[in-house]
Coordinates of C-alpha atoms in Angstrom, one line a residue:
X1 CA -0.1 0.1 0.1
X2 CA 1.4 3.3 -1.0
X3 CA 0.8 6.3 1.1
X4 CA 0.9 9.8 -0.4
X5 CA 0.5 13.1 1.2
X6 CA -2.3 15.4 -0.3
X7 CA -2.6 19.0 0.8
X8 CA -5.2 21.7 0.1
X9 CA -3.3 24.9 0.1
X10 CA -6.3 27.0 -0.8
X11 CA -7.3 26.8 2.7
X12 CA -4.3 28.8 3.7
X13 CA -0.7 28.0 3.0
X14 CA 2.6 29.8 1.8
X15 CA 5.0 28.1 -0.6
X16 CA 7.3 27.9 2.4
X17 CA 4.8 25.9 4.2
X18 CA 4.3 23.6 1.4
X19 CA 8.0 23.0 1.0
X20 CA 8.2 22.0 4.6
X21 CA 5.5 19.3 4.1
X22 CA 7.0 18.2 0.9
X23 CA 10.5 17.8 2.6
X24 CA 8.9 15.9 5.4
X25 CA 7.0 13.8 2.9
X26 CA 10.3 12.8 1.4
X27 CA 12.3 12.4 4.6
X28 CA 9.6 10.1 6.3
X29 CA 9.4 7.8 3.4
X30 CA 6.1 8.7 1.9
X31 CA 5.7 7.8 -1.9
X32 CA 4.5 11.3 -3.1
X33 CA 3.3 14.9 -2.5
X34 CA 0.3 15.9 -4.1
X35 CA -1.8 19.0 -4.0
X36 CA -5.2 20.4 -5.0
X37 CA -5.8 23.0 -7.8
X38 CA -7.9 25.6 -6.3
X39 CA -7.8 29.4 -6.2
X40 CA -10.5 30.0 -3.6
X41 CA -10.7 28.8 0.0
X42 CA -13.7 26.9 1.2
X43 CA -15.6 27.0 4.3
X44 CA -15.0 29.2 7.3
X45 CA -11.2 29.5 7.1
X46 CA -9.7 32.9 6.0
X47 CA -7.4 31.2 3.5
X48 CA -4.6 33.6 4.3
X49 CA -2.2 34.7 2.7
X50 CA -4.1 33.7 -0.4
X51 CA -4.0 31.0 -3.1
X52 CA -0.9 29.5 -4.6
X53 CA -0.8 28.1 -8.2
X54 CA -0.5 24.2 -8.4
X55 CA 2.0 23.9 -11.3
X56 CA 4.1 26.8 -10.0
X57 CA 4.3 25.2 -6.6
X58 CA 5.1 21.8 -8.1
X59 CA 7.8 23.4 -10.3
X60 CA 9.5 24.8 -7.2
X61 CA 9.2 21.5 -5.4
X62 CA 10.7 19.7 -8.3
X63 CA 13.9 21.5 -7.8
X64 CA 13.9 21.1 -4.0
X65 CA 13.0 17.3 -3.6
X66 CA 14.8 14.4 -5.0
X67 CA 12.8 11.1 -4.5
X68 CA 9.0 11.7 -4.1
X69 CA 6.5 11.9 -6.9
X70 CA 4.7 15.1 -7.6
X71 CA 1.3 15.7 -8.8
X72 CA -2.4 17.1 -8.6
X73 CA -5.7 16.0 -7.3
X74 CA -7.0 17.3 -9.7
X75 CA -5.9 20.0 -12.0
X76 CA -8.9 21.8 -13.1
X77 CA -9.4 21.7 -16.8
X78 CA -11.3 25.0 -16.7
X79 CA -8.1 26.8 -15.5
X80 CA -5.8 25.9 -18.4
X81 CA -5.9 25.5 -22.3
X82 CA -4.7 21.8 -22.9
X83 CA -2.0 22.7 -25.1
X84 CA -0.6 25.0 -22.5
X85 CA -1.0 22.5 -19.7
X86 CA 0.9 19.8 -21.7
X87 CA 3.9 22.3 -22.0
X88 CA 3.8 23.1 -18.3
X89 CA 3.5 19.6 -17.0
X90 CA 6.2 18.3 -19.3
X91 CA 8.6 21.2 -18.3
X92 CA 7.9 20.3 -14.5
X93 CA 8.5 16.7 -15.3
X94 CA 11.9 17.6 -16.8
X95 CA 12.6 19.9 -13.8
X96 CA 11.9 16.9 -11.5
X97 CA 13.9 14.3 -13.4
X98 CA 10.8 12.4 -14.2
X99 CA 8.8 12.4 -11.1
X100 CA 5.4 14.2 -12.2
X101 CA 1.9 12.6 -12.4
X102 CA -1.1 14.6 -13.8
X103 CA -4.5 14.3 -12.3
X104 CA -6.9 16.0 -14.6
X105 CA -10.6 16.9 -13.8
X106 CA -13.4 18.9 -15.3
X107 CA -13.4 21.7 -12.6
X108 CA -16.4 22.2 -10.5
X109 CA -16.1 25.2 -8.1
X110 CA -18.0 28.0 -9.7
X111 CA -17.3 30.7 -7.1
X112 CA -13.5 30.5 -7.7
X113 CA -14.0 31.0 -11.3
X114 CA -16.2 34.1 -10.7
X115 CA -13.5 35.5 -8.1
X116 CA -10.9 35.3 -10.5
X117 CA -12.5 35.9 -14.0
X118 CA -12.2 32.3 -15.3
X119 CA -14.8 31.2 -17.6
X120 CA -17.0 28.4 -16.3
X121 CA -18.6 26.6 -19.2
X122 CA -21.6 24.3 -19.0
X123 CA -20.1 21.5 -21.1
X124 CA -17.2 20.6 -18.8
X125 CA -17.2 17.0 -19.2
X126 CA -17.1 17.0 -22.9
X127 CA -14.3 19.5 -22.7
X128 CA -12.3 17.2 -20.3
X129 CA -12.4 14.5 -22.7
X130 CA -10.8 16.6 -25.5
X131 CA -8.3 18.0 -22.9
X132 CA -7.2 14.4 -22.2
X133 CA -7.1 13.6 -25.8
X134 CA -4.9 16.6 -26.6
X135 CA -2.5 16.4 -23.5
X136 CA -1.8 12.7 -23.9
X137 CA -1.7 13.1 -27.7
X138 CA 0.9 15.8 -27.6
X139 CA 3.1 13.9 -25.3
X140 CA 3.0 10.7 -27.3
X141 CA 3.6 12.3 -30.6
X142 CA 7.1 11.2 -32.1
X143 CA 9.8 13.7 -32.3
X144 CA 9.7 15.4 -35.8
X145 CA 6.1 14.8 -36.4
X146 CA 3.3 17.1 -35.8
X147 CA 0.0 16.8 -33.9
X148 CA -3.5 17.9 -35.1
X149 CA -6.8 17.8 -33.2
X150 CA -10.1 19.2 -34.5
X151 CA -12.7 18.9 -31.9
X152 CA -15.8 20.8 -30.6
X153 CA -14.0 23.0 -28.2
X154 CA -10.3 22.9 -29.1
X155 CA -8.5 23.1 -32.5
X156 CA -4.8 22.4 -32.9
X157 CA -3.0 22.4 -36.2
X158 CA 0.5 21.4 -37.2
X159 CA 1.6 21.6 -33.3
X160 CA 5.2 20.6 -33.0
X161 CA 4.1 18.6 -29.7
X162 CA 6.9 20.0 -27.8
X163 CA 8.5 19.9 -25.1
X164 CA 8.6 16.1 -24.4
X165 CA 8.5 15.0 -20.7
X166 CA 11.4 13.3 -19.2
X167 CA 9.3 10.1 -18.5
X168 CA 8.3 8.0 -21.5
X169 CA 4.9 8.2 -20.2
X170 CA 3.6 10.7 -17.4
X171 CA 1.0 8.7 -15.4
X172 CA -2.5 10.2 -15.9
X173 CA -5.1 10.2 -13.1
X174 CA -8.8 10.3 -13.6
X175 CA -11.1 10.3 -10.8
X176 CA -14.6 10.9 -9.3
X177 CA -18.0 9.3 -8.5
X178 CA -19.7 9.4 -11.9
X179 CA -21.2 5.9 -12.8
X180 CA -21.0 5.9 -16.5
X181 CA -18.8 8.7 -18.2
X182 CA -16.1 8.7 -15.6
X183 CA -15.3 5.1 -15.8
X184 CA -15.3 5.4 -19.6
X185 CA -12.8 8.2 -19.5
X186 CA -10.7 6.4 -17.0
X187 CA -10.8 3.2 -19.2
X188 CA -9.6 5.4 -22.2
X189 CA -6.9 7.6 -20.7
X190 CA -6.0 6.9 -17.2
X191 CA -3.1 5.0 -15.6
X192 CA -4.7 5.4 -12.2
X193 CA -8.3 5.8 -11.0
X194 CA -8.9 7.7 -7.8
X195 CA -12.1 7.9 -5.8
X196 CA -12.1 10.8 -3.2
X197 CA -13.8 10.7 0.1
X198 CA -15.8 7.5 -0.3
X199 CA -16.8 4.7 1.8
X200 CA -15.3 1.2 1.4
X201 CA -18.7 0.1 0.0
X202 CA -18.9 3.0 -2.6
X203 CA -15.3 2.4 -3.5
X204 CA -15.9 -1.2 -4.2
X205 CA -18.8 -0.4 -6.5
X206 CA -16.8 2.3 -8.5
X207 CA -13.8 0.3 -8.8
X208 CA -15.9 -2.6 -10.3
X209 CA -17.5 0.0 -12.7
X210 CA -14.0 1.1 -13.9
X211 CA -12.7 -2.4 -14.4
X212 CA -15.7 -3.3 -16.4
X213 CA -15.2 -0.3 -18.6
X214 CA -11.5 -1.1 -19.0
X215 CA -12.5 -4.7 -20.1
X216 CA -15.2 -3.2 -22.5
X217 CA -12.4 -0.8 -24.0
X218 CA -10.1 -3.8 -24.6
X219 CA -7.9 -3.2 -21.6
X220 CA -7.3 -5.5 -18.6
X221 CA -8.8 -4.0 -15.5
X222 CA -5.5 -4.7 -13.9
X223 CA -3.8 -2.2 -16.1
X224 CA -4.9 0.6 -13.8
X225 CA -3.9 1.5 -10.2
X226 CA -6.9 2.1 -8.0
X227 CA -6.5 4.6 -5.2
X228 CA -8.6 6.5 -2.5
X229 CA -8.3 10.1 -1.2
X230 CA -9.3 10.3 2.4
X231 CA -9.0 12.8 5.2
X232 CA -6.6 11.5 8.0
X233 CA -6.5 12.4 11.8
X234 CA -4.3 10.1 13.8
X235 CA -3.4 10.1 17.5
X236 CA -1.6 8.2 20.0
X237 CA -4.7 8.4 22.3
X238 CA -8.2 9.8 22.2
X239 CA -7.2 13.3 23.4
X240 CA -4.6 13.7 20.7
X241 CA -7.2 12.6 18.2
X242 CA -9.6 15.1 19.5
X243 CA -7.1 17.7 19.4
X244 CA -6.0 17.2 15.9
X245 CA -9.8 17.0 14.9
X246 CA -10.6 20.3 16.5
X247 CA -7.5 21.9 14.7
X248 CA -9.3 21.2 11.3
X249 CA -12.8 22.0 12.6
X250 CA -14.0 18.5 12.5
X251 CA -15.4 15.8 15.1
X252 CA -13.5 12.6 15.7
X253 CA -16.6 10.5 15.4
X254 CA -17.3 12.1 12.0
X255 CA -13.7 11.7 10.9
X256 CA -13.8 8.0 11.8
X257 CA -17.0 7.5 9.9
X258 CA -15.9 9.4 6.7
X259 CA -12.1 9.2 6.8
X260 CA -9.0 7.7 8.4
X261 CA -9.1 8.7 12.0
X262 CA -8.3 7.3 15.4
X263 CA -5.3 5.4 16.8
X264 CA -2.6 4.1 14.4
X265 CA -4.2 0.5 14.8
X266 CA -7.6 1.9 14.0
X267 CA -6.4 3.6 10.9
X268 CA -4.1 0.6 9.6
X269 CA -7.4 -1.5 10.0
X270 CA -9.5 0.7 8.0
X271 CA -6.9 1.2 5.3
X272 CA -7.0 -2.7 5.2
X273 CA -10.5 -2.6 4.4
X274 CA -10.0 -0.5 1.4
X275 CA -7.1 -2.6 0.3
X276 CA -9.5 -5.7 0.4
X277 CA -11.7 -3.9 -2.3
X278 CA -8.9 -3.3 -4.6
X279 CA -7.0 0.1 -3.5
X280 CA -3.3 0.0 -3.6
X281 CA -2.8 3.5 -2.9
X282 CA -4.1 6.2 -0.4
X283 CA -3.9 9.9 -0.7
X284 CA -3.8 11.2 2.9
X285 CA -5.5 14.5 3.1
X286 CA -3.6 16.7 5.5
X287 CA -5.5 19.8 6.6
X288 CA -3.2 21.1 9.3
X289 CA 0.0 21.7 7.3
X290 CA 1.8 23.2 10.5
X291 CA 1.6 19.8 12.4
X292 CA 4.5 18.0 11.0
X293 CA 4.5 15.7 14.1
X294 CA 1.3 14.2 12.6
X295 CA 3.2 13.2 9.5
X296 CA 5.9 11.6 11.7
X297 CA 3.4 9.5 13.7
X298 CA 1.7 8.4 10.5
X299 CA 5.1 7.5 9.1
X300 CA 6.3 5.5 12.1
X301 CA 3.1 3.9 13.3
X302 CA 0.9 3.6 10.2
X303 CA 3.1 3.4 7.2
X304 CA 5.5 1.1 8.9
X305 CA 2.8 -1.5 9.5
X306 CA 1.5 -1.3 5.8
X307 CA 5.1 -1.9 4.3

């Protein structure tokens, strides 16, 4: 079971804070550092000092880390033109020595689009399919050849399809809860399917849909990696769990029901239940980015039991 650290910087984080978390991620033996792609805080937090851009952040971390994978859950397709995104991600992959992964989603948070003047189209899912086609098509075009795409929303003619990533193939993540179109997109484009904030039962159901869609598309269901994203709140005792829950504005019982919370033994047990339905990777959503002792506890008493 791979454990990856997943952050939500729109809730309030500087680049220096994210760098500290990424370095701890690397030093403590976690597999990867991922971040969300949002420009507006959610809920009652003030979000200070303001948003950081996902791919600018990852470019910086690419030069300041050496081992961990780096990526997004999920880059919002509404924020970037697909041709530009392909350039950005390929460049960060080069800067990292081939450690980047791209999670790409349709975008959903209308308020942040209004706040920063970003168009919020109605046809987001159909656009996402074209975006995935373009980004993966640009990267896979042979050197010396050009890439053309003539879709409903995007039109590329004689693109040199440069630059190329350092990796032969950047892993692409597709995720979500949709019962039909999401599994079909994952089957067509994804190396990994991620379901965020889902119960074990809903996870098993959705993984089954993706496997079926992959088989229908002529792939083996085992071609994909299956993962969950879940909030995490671990403590050595009930008091420590309660303190960490209060720091992120949540209740321990609710976190135990909807995420990974409790003692290390409780969290290991629940991760095991996700593993039983097919998950081989978990993105641990860390909401208090100043609590590096939390990461150390997870590393020493949760990750150690899973490896």
